C-alpha cells in the first residue's frame, strides 16, 4: 500500500523549483518574447529577390548573345546566299535552289582545287604535328642555353603579317625552283601553321606531371618508350588542337598561297579569291559554305572524343 507522505512529496515540488510531474513543458519567458517579437517572413520578398537575380543573369547574358549573333550573322548570310536560284550573289535570295552546289561539285576546275587542298592539308598536318610536338616538348622540358630565344623564333611567324612571309618565300622559292609546285606550297603552309601547333602542344606540356615520366623510368621503361606510352597520350589534347589549327590554317591560306602558287597549283582559297574578283556568283558562296561545314564537323568530332575545348 502506497505511503501518502511519499505521494504528497512526489506531486508537490520543492519551494522555488519548477513543477515536477505535471506534464506541462516549461517555457522561458525571454525566449518566448524573442520568438513572438520576430516578424513573420514575407513570401513575396523571396520571390522578388529571385526575380531580380534572374533579371540580372539575363542582362549579363545579353552582351554575349549579341556578340555571338554578330559573329554568326555573316556566316548565315553566306549560307543562305549559296541557295539563291538566280545567278546573282544577293541577299535575301529570290528563291532557294541547290543548283550552285551541283555546279561546283561537277566542275573540273573546282574538283582539282579540292583535291590539291585536301592533299596539302594532310601533308601539312603530318609535318607540323611531328615537328611541332617534338619542338614544343623540348622547349618546355628542356634545360639548355638559348631556350627563350628559340621559343621566340618558333612563334615568330604569328607576329609577322602573312603577306610579308609570302613575299619572302616568293623570292626564296624562285631561286630553288619551288614556285608553282606542290612542295613549295607544302613548305609555305607548314611554315605558317607550325607556330599554332607548337603553342597548343606547349600548353599541354606545361601541364604535364613529370612524376609520371619518372615513375615509368623507375619501372624500367627507356626514354623512347616513356615518351611513346606516357608522354604522348598526355599531350594528346594539345596535339589534336594543333592538328585542327594547322588544317584550318592550310585550308584557308590565301596571302602566301597567292604568291607561291600558279596556274597548276591553285588551291580552293586562291580560286575563291579569283572568282570573287572576276566571276561573282553564288558558286563562291556554295564553296565557302562547304568549307565551313567541313571545319565545323571536324571540330565537333575532335571535341567529342577529347577535351579539345579545355586546351582552347
mmCIF file of C-alpha atoms in Angstrom:
data_model
loop_
_atom_site.group_PDB
_atom_site.id
_atom_site.type_symbol
_atom_site.label_atom_id
_atom_site.label_comp_id
_atom_site.label_asym_id
_atom_site.label_seq_id
_atom_site.Cartn_x
_atom_site.Cartn_y
_atom_site.Cartn_z
ATOM 1 C CA UNK A 1 0.000 0.000 0.000
ATOM 2 C CA UNK A 2 1.455 3.393 -1.082
ATOM 3 C CA UNK A 3 2.547 5.781 1.586
ATOM 4 C CA UNK A 4 0.511 9.041 1.495
ATOM 5 C CA UNK A 5 3.535 11.030 2.545
ATOM 6 C CA UNK A 6 5.562 9.771 -0.384
ATOM 7 C CA UNK A 7 2.654 10.510 -2.709
ATOM 8 C CA UNK A 8 2.400 14.080 -1.485
ATOM 9 C CA UNK A 9 6.148 14.590 -1.858
ATOM 10 C CA UNK A 10 6.032 13.404 -5.454
ATOM 11 C CA UNK A 11 3.263 15.770 -6.514
ATOM 12 C CA UNK A 12 4.394 18.887 -4.639
ATOM 13 C CA UNK A 13 7.735 20.377 -5.775
ATOM 14 C CA UNK A 14 10.255 21.949 -3.518
ATOM 15 C CA UNK A 15 9.775 25.628 -2.793
ATOM 16 C CA UNK A 16 11.120 27.858 -5.602
ATOM 17 C CA UNK A 17 11.712 24.959 -8.010
ATOM 18 C CA UNK A 18 9.926 24.110 -11.266
ATOM 19 C CA UNK A 19 6.819 21.984 -11.201
ATOM 20 C CA UNK A 20 7.527 18.283 -11.366
ATOM 21 C CA UNK A 21 5.349 15.565 -12.778
ATOM 22 C CA UNK A 22 2.639 17.866 -14.096
ATOM 23 C CA UNK A 23 3.329 17.009 -17.775
ATOM 24 C CA UNK A 24 3.315 20.693 -18.777
ATOM 25 C CA UNK A 25 6.504 21.878 -20.595
ATOM 26 C CA UNK A 26 8.321 24.845 -19.210
ATOM 27 C CA UNK A 27 8.664 27.934 -21.348
ATOM 28 C CA UNK A 28 11.367 30.517 -20.906
ATOM 29 C CA UNK A 29 9.711 33.965 -20.854
ATOM 30 C CA UNK A 30 12.695 35.612 -22.566
ATOM 31 C CA UNK A 31 12.766 33.032 -25.380
ATOM 32 C CA UNK A 32 9.054 33.348 -25.888
ATOM 33 C CA UNK A 33 9.277 37.087 -26.056
ATOM 34 C CA UNK A 34 12.034 36.991 -28.659
ATOM 35 C CA UNK A 35 10.177 34.395 -30.734
ATOM 36 C CA UNK A 36 6.956 36.345 -30.709
ATOM 37 C CA UNK A 37 8.699 39.661 -31.436
ATOM 38 C CA UNK A 38 10.326 38.311 -34.659
ATOM 39 C CA UNK A 39 8.266 39.479 -37.687
ATOM 40 C CA UNK A 40 6.883 36.734 -39.949
ATOM 41 C CA UNK A 41 8.787 36.067 -43.186
ATOM 42 C CA UNK A 42 7.194 37.505 -46.289
ATOM 43 C CA UNK A 43 6.833 35.081 -49.205
ATOM 44 C CA UNK A 44 6.740 37.968 -51.641
ATOM 45 C CA UNK A 45 10.202 39.195 -50.628
ATOM 46 C CA UNK A 46 11.884 35.898 -51.511
ATOM 47 C CA UNK A 47 10.007 35.737 -54.800
ATOM 48 C CA UNK A 48 11.046 39.291 -55.643
ATOM 49 C CA UNK A 49 14.737 38.635 -54.931
ATOM 50 C CA UNK A 50 14.625 35.541 -57.163
ATOM 51 C CA UNK A 51 13.136 37.618 -59.973
ATOM 52 C CA UNK A 52 15.856 40.247 -59.517
ATOM 53 C CA UNK A 53 18.591 37.601 -59.699
ATOM 54 C CA UNK A 54 17.042 36.116 -62.829
ATOM 55 C CA UNK A 55 16.808 39.546 -64.426
ATOM 56 C CA UNK A 56 20.456 40.209 -63.553
ATOM 57 C CA UNK A 57 21.587 36.967 -65.171
ATOM 58 C CA UNK A 58 19.548 37.751 -68.276
ATOM 59 C CA UNK A 59 21.024 41.245 -68.518
ATOM 60 C CA UNK A 60 24.548 39.840 -68.118
ATOM 61 C CA UNK A 61 23.941 37.276 -70.890
ATOM 62 C CA UNK A 62 22.646 39.813 -73.410
ATOM 63 C CA UNK A 63 26.130 41.135 -74.434
ATOM 64 C CA UNK A 64 27.375 37.575 -75.016
ATOM 65 C CA UNK A 65 24.318 36.776 -77.141
ATOM 66 C CA UNK A 66 24.828 39.976 -79.130
ATOM 67 C CA UNK A 67 28.474 39.087 -79.791
ATOM 68 C CA UNK A 68 27.564 35.584 -80.968
ATOM 69 C CA UNK A 69 24.870 36.928 -83.268
ATOM 70 C CA UNK A 70 27.339 39.453 -84.666
ATOM 71 C CA UNK A 71 29.852 36.678 -85.389
ATOM 72 C CA UNK A 72 27.340 34.229 -86.850
ATOM 73 C CA UNK A 73 25.389 36.717 -88.976
ATOM 74 C CA UNK A 74 27.917 36.843 -91.887
ATOM 75 C CA UNK A 75 28.102 33.043 -91.969
ATOM 76 C CA UNK A 76 24.325 32.747 -92.029
ATOM 77 C CA UNK A 77 24.086 35.308 -94.838
ATOM 78 C CA UNK A 78 26.741 33.409 -96.805
ATOM 79 C CA UNK A 79 24.975 30.066 -96.382
ATOM 80 C CA UNK A 80 21.606 31.490 -97.438
ATOM 81 C CA UNK A 81 23.159 33.273 -100.429
ATOM 82 C CA UNK A 82 24.545 29.959 -101.667
ATOM 83 C CA UNK A 83 20.953 28.731 -102.054
ATOM 84 C CA UNK A 84 19.989 31.549 -104.409
ATOM 85 C CA UNK A 85 18.197 30.303 -107.513
ATOM 86 C CA UNK A 86 19.397 33.229 -109.646
ATOM 87 C CA UNK A 87 22.901 33.884 -110.946
ATOM 88 C CA UNK A 88 23.448 36.954 -108.782
ATOM 89 C CA UNK A 89 25.031 36.839 -105.350
ATOM 90 C CA UNK A 90 22.376 38.694 -103.391
ATOM 91 C CA UNK A 91 20.669 38.576 -100.027
ATOM 92 C CA UNK A 92 17.951 37.751 -99.274
ATOM 93 C CA UNK A 93 17.744 35.119 -102.028
ATOM 94 C CA UNK A 94 14.906 35.398 -104.506
ATOM 95 C CA UNK A 95 14.463 31.627 -104.415
ATOM 96 C CA UNK A 96 16.000 28.512 -102.879
ATOM 97 C CA UNK A 97 17.910 26.016 -105.001
ATOM 98 C CA UNK A 98 20.859 23.597 -104.764
ATOM 99 C CA UNK A 99 21.895 24.439 -108.303
ATOM 100 C CA UNK A 100 25.220 26.032 -107.361
ATOM 101 C CA UNK A 101 26.301 23.118 -105.202
ATOM 102 C CA UNK A 102 25.707 20.829 -108.159
ATOM 103 C CA UNK A 103 27.726 23.070 -110.462
ATOM 104 C CA UNK A 104 30.642 23.274 -108.042
ATOM 105 C CA UNK A 105 30.799 19.521 -107.425
ATOM 106 C CA UNK A 106 30.690 18.825 -111.162
ATOM 107 C CA UNK A 107 33.242 21.459 -112.198
ATOM 108 C CA UNK A 108 36.683 20.033 -113.137
ATOM 109 C CA UNK A 109 38.468 23.198 -112.022
ATOM 110 C CA UNK A 110 36.898 23.184 -108.558
ATOM 111 C CA UNK A 111 37.476 19.440 -108.162
ATOM 112 C CA UNK A 112 41.178 19.840 -108.954
ATOM 113 C CA UNK A 113 41.447 22.612 -106.365
ATOM 114 C CA UNK A 114 39.594 20.477 -103.799
ATOM 115 C CA UNK A 115 41.993 17.580 -104.327
ATOM 116 C CA UNK A 116 45.033 19.855 -104.107
ATOM 117 C CA UNK A 117 43.809 21.490 -100.903
ATOM 118 C CA UNK A 118 42.996 18.090 -99.394
ATOM 119 C CA UNK A 119 46.473 16.738 -100.137
ATOM 120 C CA UNK A 120 48.040 19.897 -98.734
ATOM 121 C CA UNK A 121 46.026 19.620 -95.517
ATOM 122 C CA UNK A 122 47.170 16.034 -94.955
ATOM 123 C CA UNK A 123 50.820 16.850 -95.651
ATOM 124 C CA UNK A 124 50.797 19.990 -93.528
ATOM 125 C CA UNK A 125 49.089 18.305 -90.571
ATOM 126 C CA UNK A 126 51.506 15.366 -90.559
ATOM 127 C CA UNK A 127 54.552 17.624 -90.886
ATOM 128 C CA UNK A 128 53.580 20.278 -88.369
ATOM 129 C CA UNK A 129 52.293 17.823 -85.757
ATOM 130 C CA UNK A 130 55.506 15.801 -85.859
ATOM 131 C CA UNK A 131 57.885 18.757 -85.793
ATOM 132 C CA UNK A 132 55.715 20.909 -83.527
ATOM 133 C CA UNK A 133 55.221 18.212 -80.878
ATOM 134 C CA UNK A 134 58.928 17.481 -80.585
ATOM 135 C CA UNK A 135 59.831 21.171 -80.605
ATOM 136 C CA UNK A 136 57.208 22.118 -78.011
ATOM 137 C CA UNK A 137 58.180 19.291 -75.663
ATOM 138 C CA UNK A 138 61.857 20.180 -75.946
ATOM 139 C CA UNK A 139 61.209 23.882 -75.347
ATOM 140 C CA UNK A 140 59.099 23.213 -72.244
ATOM 141 C CA UNK A 141 61.002 20.358 -70.632
ATOM 142 C CA UNK A 142 64.494 21.070 -71.920
ATOM 143 C CA UNK A 143 67.118 22.986 -69.992
ATOM 144 C CA UNK A 144 69.689 24.469 -72.358
ATOM 145 C CA UNK A 145 71.088 27.913 -73.207
ATOM 146 C CA UNK A 146 69.027 29.978 -75.614
ATOM 147 C CA UNK A 147 65.734 28.231 -74.925
ATOM 148 C CA UNK A 148 63.892 31.557 -74.651
ATOM 149 C CA UNK A 149 65.333 32.742 -77.958
ATOM 150 C CA UNK A 150 64.281 29.540 -79.692
ATOM 151 C CA UNK A 151 60.779 29.838 -78.250
ATOM 152 C CA UNK A 152 60.504 33.335 -79.646
ATOM 153 C CA UNK A 153 61.758 32.242 -83.056
ATOM 154 C CA UNK A 154 59.327 29.311 -83.148
ATOM 155 C CA UNK A 155 56.382 31.635 -82.539
ATOM 156 C CA UNK A 156 57.717 34.496 -84.692
ATOM 157 C CA UNK A 157 55.502 33.760 -87.749
ATOM 158 C CA UNK A 158 52.494 34.615 -85.582
ATOM 159 C CA UNK A 159 53.789 38.169 -85.213
ATOM 160 C CA UNK A 160 54.649 38.780 -88.870
ATOM 161 C CA UNK A 161 51.943 39.638 -91.444
ATOM 162 C CA UNK A 162 51.379 36.781 -93.851
ATOM 163 C CA UNK A 163 51.838 38.966 -96.904
ATOM 164 C CA UNK A 164 55.419 39.651 -95.780
ATOM 165 C CA UNK A 165 56.032 35.939 -95.211
ATOM 166 C CA UNK A 166 54.632 35.186 -98.656
ATOM 167 C CA UNK A 167 56.808 37.817 -100.311
ATOM 168 C CA UNK A 168 59.925 36.447 -98.611
ATOM 169 C CA UNK A 169 59.026 32.895 -99.641
ATOM 170 C CA UNK A 170 58.449 34.044 -103.225
ATOM 171 C CA UNK A 171 61.997 35.416 -103.529
ATOM 172 C CA UNK A 172 63.412 32.387 -101.715
ATOM 173 C CA UNK A 173 61.489 29.792 -103.741
ATOM 174 C CA UNK A 174 62.346 31.399 -107.055
ATOM 175 C CA UNK A 175 65.995 30.532 -106.531
ATOM 176 C CA UNK A 176 65.077 26.960 -105.573
ATOM 177 C CA UNK A 177 62.552 26.422 -108.357
ATOM 178 C CA UNK A 178 59.696 25.765 -105.905
ATOM 179 C CA UNK A 179 57.245 28.378 -107.185
ATOM 180 C CA UNK A 180 54.067 26.832 -108.650
ATOM 181 C CA UNK A 181 54.880 23.413 -107.187
ATOM 182 C CA UNK A 182 53.273 21.183 -104.585
ATOM 183 C CA UNK A 183 56.447 21.007 -102.430
ATOM 184 C CA UNK A 184 56.602 24.801 -102.396
ATOM 185 C CA UNK A 185 53.012 25.097 -101.174
ATOM 186 C CA UNK A 186 53.638 22.335 -98.641
ATOM 187 C CA UNK A 187 56.652 24.151 -97.155
ATOM 188 C CA UNK A 188 54.871 27.516 -97.204
ATOM 189 C CA UNK A 189 51.738 26.247 -95.461
ATOM 190 C CA UNK A 190 53.804 24.306 -92.931
ATOM 191 C CA UNK A 191 55.745 27.443 -92.038
ATOM 192 C CA UNK A 192 52.538 29.380 -91.400
ATOM 193 C CA UNK A 193 50.796 26.582 -89.464
ATOM 194 C CA UNK A 194 53.725 25.332 -87.367
ATOM 195 C CA UNK A 195 53.547 28.053 -84.644
ATOM 196 C CA UNK A 196 49.932 27.108 -83.872
ATOM 197 C CA UNK A 197 50.926 23.501 -83.232
ATOM 198 C CA UNK A 198 53.902 24.495 -81.087
ATOM 199 C CA UNK A 199 51.785 26.846 -78.994
ATOM 200 C CA UNK A 200 48.974 24.370 -78.282
ATOM 201 C CA UNK A 201 51.339 21.483 -77.508
ATOM 202 C CA UNK A 202 53.332 23.746 -75.186
ATOM 203 C CA UNK A 203 50.157 24.331 -73.175
ATOM 204 C CA UNK A 204 49.694 20.584 -72.689
ATOM 205 C CA UNK A 205 53.403 20.055 -71.966
ATOM 206 C CA UNK A 206 53.377 22.728 -69.256
ATOM 207 C CA UNK A 207 50.504 20.919 -67.514
ATOM 208 C CA UNK A 208 52.282 17.555 -67.726
ATOM 209 C CA UNK A 209 53.156 15.954 -64.382
ATOM 210 C CA UNK A 210 56.853 14.946 -64.517
ATOM 211 C CA UNK A 211 56.389 12.354 -61.765
ATOM 212 C CA UNK A 212 54.515 10.133 -64.208
ATOM 213 C CA UNK A 213 57.513 10.005 -66.510
ATOM 214 C CA UNK A 214 59.845 9.366 -63.593
ATOM 215 C CA UNK A 215 57.582 6.551 -62.434
ATOM 216 C CA UNK A 216 57.759 4.930 -65.869
ATOM 217 C CA UNK A 217 61.539 5.272 -65.844
ATOM 218 C CA UNK A 218 61.818 3.624 -62.415
ATOM 219 C CA UNK A 219 59.760 0.707 -63.729
ATOM 220 C CA UNK A 220 62.377 0.072 -66.409
ATOM 221 C CA UNK A 221 60.997 1.981 -69.408
ATOM 222 C CA UNK A 222 63.528 3.758 -71.586
ATOM 223 C CA UNK A 223 63.238 7.320 -72.793
ATOM 224 C CA UNK A 224 61.670 6.414 -76.128
ATOM 225 C CA UNK A 225 59.183 4.011 -74.582
ATOM 226 C CA UNK A 226 58.288 6.519 -71.859
ATOM 227 C CA UNK A 227 57.709 9.208 -74.461
ATOM 228 C CA UNK A 228 55.545 6.960 -76.638
ATOM 229 C CA UNK A 229 53.492 5.297 -73.900
ATOM 230 C CA UNK A 230 53.247 8.018 -71.226
ATOM 231 C CA UNK A 231 54.078 11.446 -72.630
ATOM 232 C CA UNK A 232 52.273 11.309 -75.973
ATOM 233 C CA UNK A 233 48.916 10.176 -74.521
ATOM 234 C CA UNK A 234 49.084 13.031 -72.026
ATOM 235 C CA UNK A 235 49.907 15.505 -74.797
ATOM 236 C CA UNK A 236 47.054 14.268 -76.999
ATOM 237 C CA UNK A 237 44.670 17.231 -76.382
ATOM 238 C CA UNK A 238 47.317 19.750 -77.394
ATOM 239 C CA UNK A 239 48.384 17.653 -80.382
ATOM 240 C CA UNK A 240 44.813 17.338 -81.664
ATOM 241 C CA UNK A 241 44.173 21.031 -81.133
ATOM 242 C CA UNK A 242 47.350 21.856 -83.049
ATOM 243 C CA UNK A 243 46.355 19.491 -85.855
ATOM 244 C CA UNK A 244 42.962 21.198 -86.176
ATOM 245 C CA UNK A 245 44.573 24.644 -86.221
ATOM 246 C CA UNK A 246 47.088 23.501 -88.832
ATOM 247 C CA UNK A 247 44.338 22.048 -91.030
ATOM 248 C CA UNK A 248 42.174 25.160 -90.808
ATOM 249 C CA UNK A 249 45.165 27.425 -91.455
ATOM 250 C CA UNK A 250 46.205 25.469 -94.525
ATOM 251 C CA UNK A 251 42.653 25.240 -95.821
ATOM 252 C CA UNK A 252 42.095 28.986 -95.543
ATOM 253 C CA UNK A 253 45.522 30.317 -96.515
ATOM 254 C CA UNK A 254 45.287 32.968 -99.263
ATOM 255 C CA UNK A 255 48.101 35.534 -98.953
ATOM 256 C CA UNK A 256 51.024 33.106 -99.011
ATOM 257 C CA UNK A 257 49.376 30.730 -101.492
ATOM 258 C CA UNK A 258 48.619 33.506 -103.968
ATOM 259 C CA UNK A 259 52.317 34.429 -104.131
ATOM 260 C CA UNK A 260 53.918 30.980 -104.341
ATOM 261 C CA UNK A 261 51.256 29.127 -106.352
ATOM 262 C CA UNK A 262 50.498 29.223 -110.071
ATOM 263 C CA UNK A 263 48.096 28.028 -112.707
ATOM 264 C CA UNK A 264 48.856 24.372 -111.944
ATOM 265 C CA UNK A 265 48.670 24.735 -108.163
ATOM 266 C CA UNK A 266 45.540 26.774 -107.475
ATOM 267 C CA UNK A 267 44.149 25.970 -104.060
ATOM 268 C CA UNK A 268 40.492 26.430 -103.099
ATOM 269 C CA UNK A 269 41.025 29.754 -101.262
ATOM 270 C CA UNK A 270 43.010 31.186 -104.167
ATOM 271 C CA UNK A 271 40.316 30.097 -106.625
ATOM 272 C CA UNK A 272 37.655 31.686 -104.413
ATOM 273 C CA UNK A 273 39.674 34.906 -104.343
ATOM 274 C CA UNK A 274 39.972 34.901 -108.131
ATOM 275 C CA UNK A 275 36.278 34.101 -108.599
ATOM 276 C CA UNK A 276 35.249 36.991 -106.346
ATOM 277 C CA UNK A 277 37.313 39.364 -108.474
ATOM 278 C CA UNK A 278 36.161 38.227 -111.914
ATOM 279 C CA UNK A 279 33.063 36.000 -111.567
ATOM 280 C CA UNK A 280 30.875 36.881 -108.605
ATOM 281 C CA UNK A 281 28.092 34.287 -108.467
ATOM 282 C CA UNK A 282 26.585 32.034 -105.762
ATOM 283 C CA UNK A 283 29.053 29.254 -106.570
ATOM 284 C CA UNK A 284 31.623 31.077 -104.442
ATOM 285 C CA UNK A 285 29.175 31.108 -101.543
ATOM 286 C CA UNK A 286 28.483 27.403 -102.088
ATOM 287 C CA UNK A 287 32.197 26.523 -101.903
ATOM 288 C CA UNK A 288 32.658 28.667 -98.802
ATOM 289 C CA UNK A 289 29.671 27.016 -97.135
ATOM 290 C CA UNK A 290 31.082 23.557 -97.867
ATOM 291 C CA UNK A 291 34.429 24.509 -96.328
ATOM 292 C CA UNK A 292 32.654 25.945 -93.294
ATOM 293 C CA UNK A 293 30.618 22.755 -92.812
ATOM 294 C CA UNK A 294 33.728 20.584 -93.063
ATOM 295 C CA UNK A 295 35.529 22.718 -90.472
ATOM 296 C CA UNK A 296 32.578 22.581 -88.056
ATOM 297 C CA UNK A 297 32.207 18.810 -88.425
ATOM 298 C CA UNK A 298 35.900 18.262 -87.762
ATOM 299 C CA UNK A 299 35.813 20.474 -84.658
ATOM 300 C CA UNK A 300 32.732 18.732 -83.288
ATOM 301 C CA UNK A 301 34.208 15.280 -83.929
ATOM 302 C CA UNK A 302 37.516 16.137 -82.278
ATOM 303 C CA UNK A 303 35.854 17.767 -79.265
ATOM 304 C CA UNK A 304 33.544 14.765 -78.915
ATOM 305 C CA UNK A 305 36.406 12.366 -78.174
ATOM 306 C CA UNK A 306 38.898 14.703 -76.440
ATOM 307 C CA UNK A 307 38.890 17.691 -74.115
ATOM 308 C CA UNK A 308 39.761 19.914 -77.049
ATOM 309 C CA UNK A 309 37.783 22.888 -75.708
ATOM 310 C CA UNK A 310 39.868 22.942 -72.499
ATOM 311 C CA UNK A 311 43.053 23.494 -74.480
ATOM 312 C CA UNK A 312 41.454 26.375 -76.369
#
